[in-house]
Amino acid sequence: MHRLLATLLAAGSLLTGFAASVSAAPYTSPYANFAGFYIGGLVGGAWGTFNTSTSTAEVPGGEFSPPAIAAFNSAGPQSIKPASLIGGFDAGYNWQTGNYLAGVEGDIEWLHLSGSASSGPVIIPGGAGNTFTVTSNADIDWLATLRGRLGFTSGNWLFYATGGAAFTTLHGNFQFSETFSPSTETASASSAKTGYTVGGGVETYLWQHWSVKAEYLFVDFGSASAFGVDTGVPLPPYFFTHSVNLKLNIARLGLNYHF
């Protein structure tokens, strides 16, 4: 009995000493270095706002009065707020000195961010009860970014800010119709756009060579414009100006393989 008690006390003393030595030793991750080339996949969501506008100017001798033109232009600004799932690929290269990191990253993603808005039918001022309607549609199907990254590491965690250029093709379709004549004017815009993006994220190693990241980006693509002519009204015709502007938010997860 005494021998068993002595053995248990000795084992307890050894375990206590081992636990104390482990707790006192600083932890160093074997995967704390993010330097080098990597590739990976991305999934997430995108949401944003297409701000569209439709406007025309008063035409001397035209059929519409200044109050009617003002009503057209007042109904022209519209807001479309769609959302979409996204998926794609990224690749990049990091340079790391101590706990500080600088890198460059590019990605391409597919999505379907699309929506429409309509104002009307609205009574035309002085138009004997006739109405007009303004309709806008907008969409993008892909986007790409090329960005720099600056960050710092703590153990096997990386915290970073990112920013650079963004690319897409912005589509817009517009229609103005009225029952006074009646007539319909349509126009389309399809423009390759370069915008800017800023954001940040956090990344950590899961195991050797593989890391996972969570990231947020804000993207502003600016505007695409289109012009149309309402030829259905008696001469002189009315010329319309249309535009669509896209501001976009992206939240995504990435799984990267480091070479």
PDB file of C-alpha atoms in Angstrom:
ATOM      1  CA  MET A   1       0.000   0.000   0.000  1.00  0.00           C
ATOM      2  CA  HIS A   2       2.773   2.404   0.929  1.00  0.00           C
ATOM      3  CA  ARG A   3       4.654   1.499  -2.266  1.00  0.00           C
ATOM      4  CA  LEU A   4       1.527   2.228  -4.419  1.00  0.00           C
ATOM      5  CA  LEU A   5       0.952   5.557  -2.670  1.00  0.00           C
ATOM      6  CA  ALA A   6       4.582   6.553  -3.202  1.00  0.00           C
ATOM      7  CA  THR A   7       4.371   5.606  -6.884  1.00  0.00           C
ATOM      8  CA  LEU A   8       1.190   7.699  -7.370  1.00  0.00           C
ATOM      9  CA  LEU A   9       2.749  10.696  -5.625  1.00  0.00           C
ATOM     10  CA  ALA A  10       5.849  10.468  -7.802  1.00  0.00           C
ATOM     11  CA  ALA A  11       3.754  10.243 -10.985  1.00  0.00           C
ATOM     12  CA  GLY A  12       1.659  13.217  -9.878  1.00  0.00           C
ATOM     13  CA  SER A  13       4.795  15.228  -9.220  1.00  0.00           C
ATOM     14  CA  LEU A  14       6.139  14.436 -12.699  1.00  0.00           C
ATOM     15  CA  LEU A  15       2.836  15.382 -14.371  1.00  0.00           C
ATOM     16  CA  THR A  16       2.645  18.639 -12.423  1.00  0.00           C
ATOM     17  CA  GLY A  17       6.175  19.557 -13.461  1.00  0.00           C
ATOM     18  CA  PHE A  18       5.484  18.708 -17.108  1.00  0.00           C
ATOM     19  CA  ALA A  19       2.278  20.806 -17.140  1.00  0.00           C
ATOM     20  CA  ALA A  20       4.111  23.752 -15.596  1.00  0.00           C
ATOM     21  CA  SER A  21       6.898  23.549 -18.166  1.00  0.00           C
ATOM     22  CA  VAL A  22       4.376  23.410 -21.060  1.00  0.00           C
ATOM     23  CA  SER A  23       2.382  26.375 -19.766  1.00  0.00           C
ATOM     24  CA  ALA A  24       5.551  28.414 -19.312  1.00  0.00           C
ATOM     25  CA  ALA A  25       6.923  27.702 -22.795  1.00  0.00           C
ATOM     26  CA  PRO A  26       5.806  30.134 -25.522  1.00  0.00           C
ATOM     27  CA  TYR A  27       3.772  28.495 -28.321  1.00  0.00           C
ATOM     28  CA  THR A  28       5.301  28.740 -31.776  1.00  0.00           C
ATOM     29  CA  SER A  29       3.156  27.568 -34.699  1.00  0.00           C
ATOM     30  CA  PRO A  30       5.003  25.488 -37.284  1.00  0.00           C
ATOM     31  CA  TYR A  31       2.807  27.224 -39.944  1.00  0.00           C
ATOM     32  CA  ALA A  32       3.370  30.874 -39.048  1.00  0.00           C
ATOM     33  CA  ASN A  33       4.996  31.823 -42.374  1.00  0.00           C
ATOM     34  CA  PHE A  34       2.644  32.964 -45.151  1.00  0.00           C
ATOM     35  CA  ALA A  35       5.425  33.870 -47.615  1.00  0.00           C
ATOM     36  CA  GLY A  36       5.342  32.503 -51.132  1.00  0.00           C
ATOM     37  CA  PHE A  37       2.896  31.648 -53.885  1.00  0.00           C
ATOM     38  CA  TYR A  38      -0.644  30.337 -53.298  1.00  0.00           C
ATOM     39  CA  ILE A  39      -3.817  29.483 -55.215  1.00  0.00           C
ATOM     40  CA  GLY A  40      -7.328  28.757 -53.987  1.00  0.00           C
ATOM     41  CA  GLY A  41     -11.098  28.843 -54.316  1.00  0.00           C
ATOM     42  CA  LEU A  42     -13.672  31.393 -53.136  1.00  0.00           C
ATOM     43  CA  VAL A  43     -17.353  31.218 -52.165  1.00  0.00           C
ATOM     44  CA  GLY A  44     -19.620  33.830 -50.644  1.00  0.00           C
ATOM     45  CA  GLY A  45     -22.254  36.438 -51.308  1.00  0.00           C
ATOM     46  CA  ALA A  46     -22.543  39.818 -53.005  1.00  0.00           C
ATOM     47  CA  TRP A  47     -25.090  42.573 -52.504  1.00  0.00           C
ATOM     48  CA  GLY A  48     -25.189  46.139 -53.660  1.00  0.00           C
ATOM     49  CA  THR A  49     -27.051  48.960 -55.351  1.00  0.00           C
ATOM     50  CA  PHE A  50     -27.557  49.824 -58.991  1.00  0.00           C
ATOM     51  CA  ASN A  51     -28.434  53.540 -59.010  1.00  0.00           C
ATOM     52  CA  THR A  52     -30.103  54.340 -62.339  1.00  0.00           C
ATOM     53  CA  SER A  53     -31.356  57.580 -63.834  1.00  0.00           C
ATOM     54  CA  THR A  54     -33.409  58.693 -66.851  1.00  0.00           C
ATOM     55  CA  SER A  55     -33.727  62.339 -67.872  1.00  0.00           C
ATOM     56  CA  THR A  56     -34.606  64.560 -70.798  1.00  0.00           C
ATOM     57  CA  ALA A  57     -34.611  68.286 -71.526  1.00  0.00           C
ATOM     58  CA  GLU A  58     -37.344  70.676 -72.577  1.00  0.00           C
ATOM     59  CA  VAL A  59     -37.597  70.967 -76.375  1.00  0.00           C
ATOM     60  CA  PRO A  60     -38.683  74.316 -77.885  1.00  0.00           C
ATOM     61  CA  GLY A  61     -41.868  73.619 -79.789  1.00  0.00           C
ATOM     62  CA  GLY A  62     -42.139  70.146 -78.266  1.00  0.00           C
ATOM     63  CA  GLU A  63     -45.361  68.609 -77.050  1.00  0.00           C
ATOM     64  CA  PHE A  64     -44.419  68.458 -73.330  1.00  0.00           C
ATOM     65  CA  SER A  65     -44.554  71.453 -70.984  1.00  0.00           C
ATOM     66  CA  PRO A  66     -41.818  72.312 -68.454  1.00  0.00           C
ATOM     67  CA  PRO A  67     -43.866  70.764 -65.582  1.00  0.00           C
ATOM     68  CA  ALA A  68     -44.144  67.523 -67.591  1.00  0.00           C
ATOM     69  CA  ILE A  69     -40.370  67.463 -68.213  1.00  0.00           C
ATOM     70  CA  ALA A  70     -39.759  68.096 -64.506  1.00  0.00           C
ATOM     71  CA  ALA A  71     -42.037  65.149 -63.663  1.00  0.00           C
ATOM     72  CA  PHE A  72     -40.149  62.888 -66.093  1.00  0.00           C
ATOM     73  CA  ASN A  73     -36.804  63.799 -64.547  1.00  0.00           C
ATOM     74  CA  SER A  74     -38.119  63.488 -60.985  1.00  0.00           C
ATOM     75  CA  ALA A  75     -39.255  59.909 -61.664  1.00  0.00           C
ATOM     76  CA  GLY A  76     -35.973  59.026 -63.410  1.00  0.00           C
ATOM     77  CA  PRO A  77     -33.683  58.227 -60.435  1.00  0.00           C
ATOM     78  CA  GLN A  78     -34.226  54.644 -59.257  1.00  0.00           C
ATOM     79  CA  SER A  79     -32.493  52.220 -56.903  1.00  0.00           C
ATOM     80  CA  ILE A  80     -32.127  48.476 -57.547  1.00  0.00           C
ATOM     81  CA  LYS A  81     -30.814  46.384 -54.633  1.00  0.00           C
ATOM     82  CA  PRO A  82     -30.080  42.787 -55.717  1.00  0.00           C
ATOM     83  CA  ALA A  83     -28.027  40.025 -54.070  1.00  0.00           C
ATOM     84  CA  SER A  84     -26.260  36.957 -55.434  1.00  0.00           C
ATOM     85  CA  LEU A  85     -24.135  33.977 -54.476  1.00  0.00           C
ATOM     86  CA  ILE A  86     -20.584  34.123 -55.830  1.00  0.00           C
ATOM     87  CA  GLY A  87     -17.840  31.615 -56.551  1.00  0.00           C
ATOM     88  CA  GLY A  88     -14.410  31.773 -58.128  1.00  0.00           C
ATOM     89  CA  PHE A  89     -10.652  31.435 -57.806  1.00  0.00           C
ATOM     90  CA  ASP A  90      -7.766  33.487 -56.453  1.00  0.00           C
ATOM     91  CA  ALA A  91      -3.976  33.436 -56.650  1.00  0.00           C
ATOM     92  CA  GLY A  92      -1.294  35.543 -55.053  1.00  0.00           C
ATOM     93  CA  TYR A  93       2.197  35.965 -53.673  1.00  0.00           C
ATOM     94  CA  ASN A  94       3.290  37.128 -50.212  1.00  0.00           C
ATOM     95  CA  TRP A  95       6.536  38.553 -48.859  1.00  0.00           C
ATOM     96  CA  GLN A  96       6.968  38.253 -45.099  1.00  0.00           C
ATOM     97  CA  THR A  97       9.554  39.786 -42.765  1.00  0.00           C
ATOM     98  CA  GLY A  98       9.067  38.803 -39.151  1.00  0.00           C
ATOM     99  CA  ASN A  99       5.437  39.453 -38.335  1.00  0.00           C
ATOM    100  CA  TYR A 100       4.870  41.850 -41.244  1.00  0.00           C
ATOM    101  CA  LEU A 101       3.507  40.862 -44.627  1.00  0.00           C
ATOM    102  CA  ALA A 102       3.057  42.474 -48.041  1.00  0.00           C
ATOM    103  CA  GLY A 103       1.469  40.711 -50.973  1.00  0.00           C
ATOM    104  CA  VAL A 104      -0.382  40.929 -54.259  1.00  0.00           C
ATOM    105  CA  GLU A 105      -3.540  38.965 -55.058  1.00  0.00           C
ATOM    106  CA  GLY A 106      -5.853  38.556 -58.040  1.00  0.00           C
ATOM    107  CA  ASP A 107      -9.206  36.814 -58.307  1.00  0.00           C
ATOM    108  CA  ILE A 108     -12.068  36.186 -60.714  1.00  0.00           C
ATOM    109  CA  GLU A 109     -15.620  35.322 -59.677  1.00  0.00           C
ATOM    110  CA  TRP A 110     -18.924  34.484 -61.286  1.00  0.00           C
ATOM    111  CA  LEU A 111     -22.272  35.746 -60.017  1.00  0.00           C
ATOM    112  CA  HIS A 112     -25.630  36.985 -61.287  1.00  0.00           C
ATOM    113  CA  LEU A 113     -26.388  40.347 -59.714  1.00  0.00           C
ATOM    114  CA  SER A 114     -29.531  41.526 -61.491  1.00  0.00           C
ATOM    115  CA  GLY A 115     -32.688  43.539 -60.854  1.00  0.00           C
ATOM    116  CA  SER A 116     -35.196  46.036 -62.158  1.00  0.00           C
ATOM    117  CA  ALA A 117     -37.155  49.076 -61.003  1.00  0.00           C
ATOM    118  CA  SER A 118     -40.185  50.918 -62.353  1.00  0.00           C
ATOM    119  CA  SER A 119     -41.687  54.343 -61.698  1.00  0.00           C
ATOM    120  CA  GLY A 120     -45.247  54.659 -62.834  1.00  0.00           C
ATOM    121  CA  PRO A 121     -47.626  54.949 -64.340  1.00  0.00           C
ATOM    122  CA  VAL A 122     -47.438  58.620 -63.308  1.00  0.00           C
ATOM    123  CA  ILE A 123     -49.926  61.277 -64.414  1.00  0.00           C
ATOM    124  CA  ILE A 124     -48.359  63.740 -66.892  1.00  0.00           C
ATOM    125  CA  PRO A 125     -48.865  67.305 -65.606  1.00  0.00           C
ATOM    126  CA  GLY A 126     -51.133  69.091 -68.074  1.00  0.00           C
ATOM    127  CA  GLY A 127     -51.430  65.874 -70.080  1.00  0.00           C
ATOM    128  CA  ALA A 128     -55.219  65.431 -69.911  1.00  0.00           C
ATOM    129  CA  GLY A 129     -54.935  62.426 -67.610  1.00  0.00           C
ATOM    130  CA  ASN A 130     -52.327  60.591 -69.685  1.00  0.00           C
ATOM    131  CA  THR A 131     -49.460  58.782 -67.937  1.00  0.00           C
ATOM    132  CA  PHE A 132     -45.793  57.901 -68.327  1.00  0.00           C
ATOM    133  CA  THR A 133     -43.628  55.039 -66.984  1.00  0.00           C
ATOM    134  CA  VAL A 134     -39.855  54.817 -66.486  1.00  0.00           C
ATOM    135  CA  THR A 135     -38.312  51.322 -66.250  1.00  0.00           C
ATOM    136  CA  SER A 136     -34.688  50.303 -65.635  1.00  0.00           C
ATOM    137  CA  ASN A 137     -32.892  46.931 -65.601  1.00  0.00           C
ATOM    138  CA  ALA A 138     -29.242  46.316 -64.667  1.00  0.00           C
ATOM    139  CA  ASP A 139     -26.929  43.355 -64.145  1.00  0.00           C
ATOM    140  CA  ILE A 140     -23.374  42.012 -63.950  1.00  0.00           C
ATOM    141  CA  ASP A 141     -22.295  38.378 -64.422  1.00  0.00           C
ATOM    142  CA  TRP A 142     -18.634  38.408 -63.384  1.00  0.00           C
ATOM    143  CA  LEU A 143     -16.035  40.463 -61.577  1.00  0.00           C
ATOM    144  CA  ALA A 144     -12.291  40.384 -61.051  1.00  0.00           C
ATOM    145  CA  THR A 145      -9.927  42.259 -58.758  1.00  0.00           C
ATOM    146  CA  LEU A 146      -6.185  42.913 -58.594  1.00  0.00           C
ATOM    147  CA  ARG A 147      -5.137  44.071 -55.143  1.00  0.00           C
ATOM    148  CA  GLY A 148      -2.285  44.649 -52.770  1.00  0.00           C
ATOM    149  CA  ARG A 149      -2.319  43.245 -49.221  1.00  0.00           C
ATOM    150  CA  LEU A 150      -0.630  44.580 -46.081  1.00  0.00           C
ATOM    151  CA  GLY A 151      -0.854  42.740 -42.800  1.00  0.00           C
ATOM    152  CA  PHE A 152       0.745  41.282 -39.687  1.00  0.00           C
ATOM    153  CA  THR A 153       0.844  37.793 -38.273  1.00  0.00           C
ATOM    154  CA  SER A 154       0.297  36.439 -34.786  1.00  0.00           C
ATOM    155  CA  GLY A 155       1.091  32.755 -34.466  1.00  0.00           C
ATOM    156  CA  ASN A 156      -0.588  31.089 -37.413  1.00  0.00           C
ATOM    157  CA  TRP A 157      -3.037  33.989 -37.900  1.00  0.00           C
ATOM    158  CA  LEU A 158      -2.780  36.750 -40.507  1.00  0.00           C
ATOM    159  CA  PHE A 159      -4.732  40.029 -40.255  1.00  0.00           C
ATOM    160  CA  TYR A 160      -4.639  42.242 -43.344  1.00  0.00           C
ATOM    161  CA  ALA A 161      -6.022  45.220 -45.263  1.00  0.00           C
ATOM    162  CA  THR A 162      -6.383  45.086 -49.026  1.00  0.00           C
ATOM    163  CA  GLY A 163      -7.168  47.416 -51.918  1.00  0.00           C
ATOM    164  CA  GLY A 164      -6.748  47.844 -55.652  1.00  0.00           C
ATOM    165  CA  ALA A 165      -8.606  47.718 -58.958  1.00  0.00           C
ATOM    166  CA  ALA A 166     -11.840  45.907 -59.853  1.00  0.00           C
ATOM    167  CA  PHE A 167     -13.175  44.926 -63.274  1.00  0.00           C
ATOM    168  CA  THR A 168     -16.572  43.875 -64.692  1.00  0.00           C
ATOM    169  CA  THR A 169     -18.991  44.410 -67.581  1.00  0.00           C
ATOM    170  CA  LEU A 170     -21.925  46.560 -66.489  1.00  0.00           C
ATOM    171  CA  HIS A 171     -25.230  46.200 -68.361  1.00  0.00           C
ATOM    172  CA  GLY A 172     -28.235  48.522 -68.274  1.00  0.00           C
ATOM    173  CA  ASN A 173     -31.533  48.570 -70.169  1.00  0.00           C
ATOM    174  CA  PHE A 174     -33.918  51.520 -70.008  1.00  0.00           C
ATOM    175  CA  GLN A 175     -37.393  52.386 -71.233  1.00  0.00           C
ATOM    176  CA  PHE A 176     -39.556  55.503 -71.171  1.00  0.00           C
ATOM    177  CA  SER A 177     -43.152  55.164 -72.362  1.00  0.00           C
ATOM    178  CA  GLU A 178     -46.086  57.569 -72.343  1.00  0.00           C
ATOM    179  CA  THR A 179     -49.725  57.469 -73.438  1.00  0.00           C
ATOM    180  CA  PHE A 180     -50.043  61.089 -74.564  1.00  0.00           C
ATOM    181  CA  SER A 181     -48.786  60.376 -78.122  1.00  0.00           C
ATOM    182  CA  PRO A 182     -48.412  57.400 -77.329  1.00  0.00           C
ATOM    183  CA  SER A 183     -44.725  56.489 -77.745  1.00  0.00           C
ATOM    184  CA  THR A 184     -41.883  54.422 -76.286  1.00  0.00           C
ATOM    185  CA  GLU A 185     -38.154  55.165 -76.055  1.00  0.00           C
ATOM    186  CA  THR A 186     -35.583  52.446 -75.247  1.00  0.00           C
ATOM    187  CA  ALA A 187     -31.807  52.404 -74.764  1.00  0.00           C
ATOM    188  CA  SER A 188     -29.132  49.928 -73.652  1.00  0.00           C
ATOM    189  CA  ALA A 189     -25.698  50.275 -72.089  1.00  0.00           C
ATOM    190  CA  SER A 190     -23.014  47.591 -71.968  1.00  0.00           C
ATOM    191  CA  SER A 191     -19.663  48.830 -70.766  1.00  0.00           C
ATOM    192  CA  ALA A 192     -16.435  47.211 -69.534  1.00  0.00           C
ATOM    193  CA  LYS A 193     -15.796  49.005 -66.264  1.00  0.00           C
ATOM    194  CA  THR A 194     -12.726  49.500 -64.086  1.00  0.00           C
ATOM    195  CA  GLY A 195     -13.413  50.550 -60.519  1.00  0.00           C
ATOM    196  CA  TYR A 196     -11.720  50.376 -57.158  1.00  0.00           C
ATOM    197  CA  THR A 197     -12.013  48.040 -54.182  1.00  0.00           C
ATOM    198  CA  VAL A 198     -10.980  48.229 -50.512  1.00  0.00           C
ATOM    199  CA  GLY A 199     -11.457  45.810 -47.645  1.00  0.00           C
ATOM    200  CA  GLY A 200      -9.812  43.510 -45.172  1.00  0.00           C
ATOM    201  CA  GLY A 201      -9.743  40.013 -43.789  1.00  0.00           C
ATOM    202  CA  VAL A 202      -8.258  37.378 -41.538  1.00  0.00           C
ATOM    203  CA  GLU A 203      -6.498  34.164 -42.561  1.00  0.00           C
ATOM    204  CA  THR A 204      -5.200  31.161 -40.633  1.00  0.00           C
ATOM    205  CA  TYR A 205      -3.531  27.859 -41.373  1.00  0.00           C
ATOM    206  CA  LEU A 206      -5.671  24.746 -40.941  1.00  0.00           C
ATOM    207  CA  TRP A 207      -2.732  22.413 -41.464  1.00  0.00           C
ATOM    208  CA  GLN A 208       0.484  22.393 -43.469  1.00  0.00           C
ATOM    209  CA  HIS A 209       0.076  24.091 -46.898  1.00  0.00           C
ATOM    210  CA  TRP A 210      -3.650  24.836 -46.390  1.00  0.00           C
ATOM    211  CA  SER A 211      -5.165  28.051 -45.034  1.00  0.00           C
ATOM    212  CA  VAL A 212      -8.688  29.467 -44.803  1.00  0.00           C
ATOM    213  CA  LYS A 213      -9.632  33.148 -44.915  1.00  0.00           C
ATOM    214  CA  ALA A 214     -12.690  35.337 -44.337  1.00  0.00           C
ATOM    215  CA  GLU A 215     -12.757  38.597 -46.285  1.00  0.00           C
ATOM    216  CA  TYR A 216     -14.927  41.656 -46.958  1.00  0.00           C
ATOM    217  CA  LEU A 217     -14.594  43.948 -49.992  1.00  0.00           C
ATOM    218  CA  PHE A 218     -16.356  47.155 -50.996  1.00  0.00           C
ATOM    219  CA  VAL A 219     -16.353  47.811 -54.755  1.00  0.00           C
ATOM    220  CA  ASP A 220     -17.330  50.947 -56.692  1.00  0.00           C
ATOM    221  CA  PHE A 221     -17.606  50.502 -60.468  1.00  0.00           C
ATOM    222  CA  GLY A 222     -18.728  54.011 -61.393  1.00  0.00           C
ATOM    223  CA  SER A 223     -21.316  54.590 -64.133  1.00  0.00           C
ATOM    224  CA  ALA A 224     -22.244  53.406 -67.618  1.00  0.00           C
ATOM    225  CA  SER A 225     -24.347  55.688 -69.833  1.00  0.00           C
ATOM    226  CA  ALA A 226     -26.736  55.333 -72.765  1.00  0.00           C
ATOM    227  CA  PHE A 227     -28.642  57.766 -74.965  1.00  0.00           C
ATOM    228  CA  GLY A 228     -31.984  57.346 -76.719  1.00  0.00           C
ATOM    229  CA  VAL A 229     -34.429  59.259 -78.910  1.00  0.00           C
ATOM    230  CA  ASP A 230     -38.212  59.219 -78.607  1.00  0.00           C
ATOM    231  CA  THR A 231     -39.109  59.232 -82.311  1.00  0.00           C
ATOM    232  CA  GLY A 232     -42.747  58.355 -81.697  1.00  0.00           C
ATOM    233  CA  VAL A 233     -43.699  61.900 -80.702  1.00  0.00           C
ATOM    234  CA  PRO A 234     -44.367  64.661 -83.241  1.00  0.00           C
ATOM    235  CA  LEU A 235     -41.193  66.508 -84.244  1.00  0.00           C
ATOM    236  CA  PRO A 236     -39.023  67.813 -82.711  1.00  0.00           C
ATOM    237  CA  PRO A 237     -37.940  64.582 -80.922  1.00  0.00           C
ATOM    238  CA  TYR A 238     -36.980  64.225 -77.273  1.00  0.00           C
ATOM    239  CA  PHE A 239     -33.460  62.988 -76.409  1.00  0.00           C
ATOM    240  CA  PHE A 240     -33.052  60.924 -73.243  1.00  0.00           C
ATOM    241  CA  THR A 241     -29.944  60.367 -71.124  1.00  0.00           C
ATOM    242  CA  HIS A 242     -29.690  57.185 -69.053  1.00  0.00           C
ATOM    243  CA  SER A 243     -27.046  55.981 -66.608  1.00  0.00           C
ATOM    244  CA  VAL A 244     -26.426  53.146 -64.165  1.00  0.00           C
ATOM    245  CA  ASN A 245     -23.964  53.214 -61.256  1.00  0.00           C
ATOM    246  CA  LEU A 246     -22.973  50.143 -59.209  1.00  0.00           C
ATOM    247  CA  LYS A 247     -21.654  49.988 -55.653  1.00  0.00           C
ATOM    248  CA  LEU A 248     -21.081  46.451 -54.427  1.00  0.00           C
ATOM    249  CA  ASN A 249     -20.345  44.588 -51.173  1.00  0.00           C
ATOM    250  CA  ILE A 250     -18.692  41.171 -51.107  1.00  0.00           C
ATOM    251  CA  ALA A 251     -18.326  38.795 -48.136  1.00  0.00           C
ATOM    252  CA  ARG A 252     -16.514  35.549 -48.894  1.00  0.00           C
ATOM    253  CA  LEU A 253     -14.534  32.589 -47.612  1.00  0.00           C
ATOM    254  CA  GLY A 254     -11.408  31.301 -49.309  1.00  0.00           C
ATOM    255  CA  LEU A 255      -9.433  28.045 -49.096  1.00  0.00           C
ATOM    256  CA  ASN A 256      -5.814  28.440 -50.274  1.00  0.00           C
ATOM    257  CA  TYR A 257      -2.976  26.037 -50.971  1.00  0.00           C
ATOM    258  CA  HIS A 258       0.499  27.444 -50.239  1.00  0.00           C
ATOM    259  CA  PHE A 259       3.449  26.127 -52.254  1.00  0.00           C
TER     260      PHE A 259
END
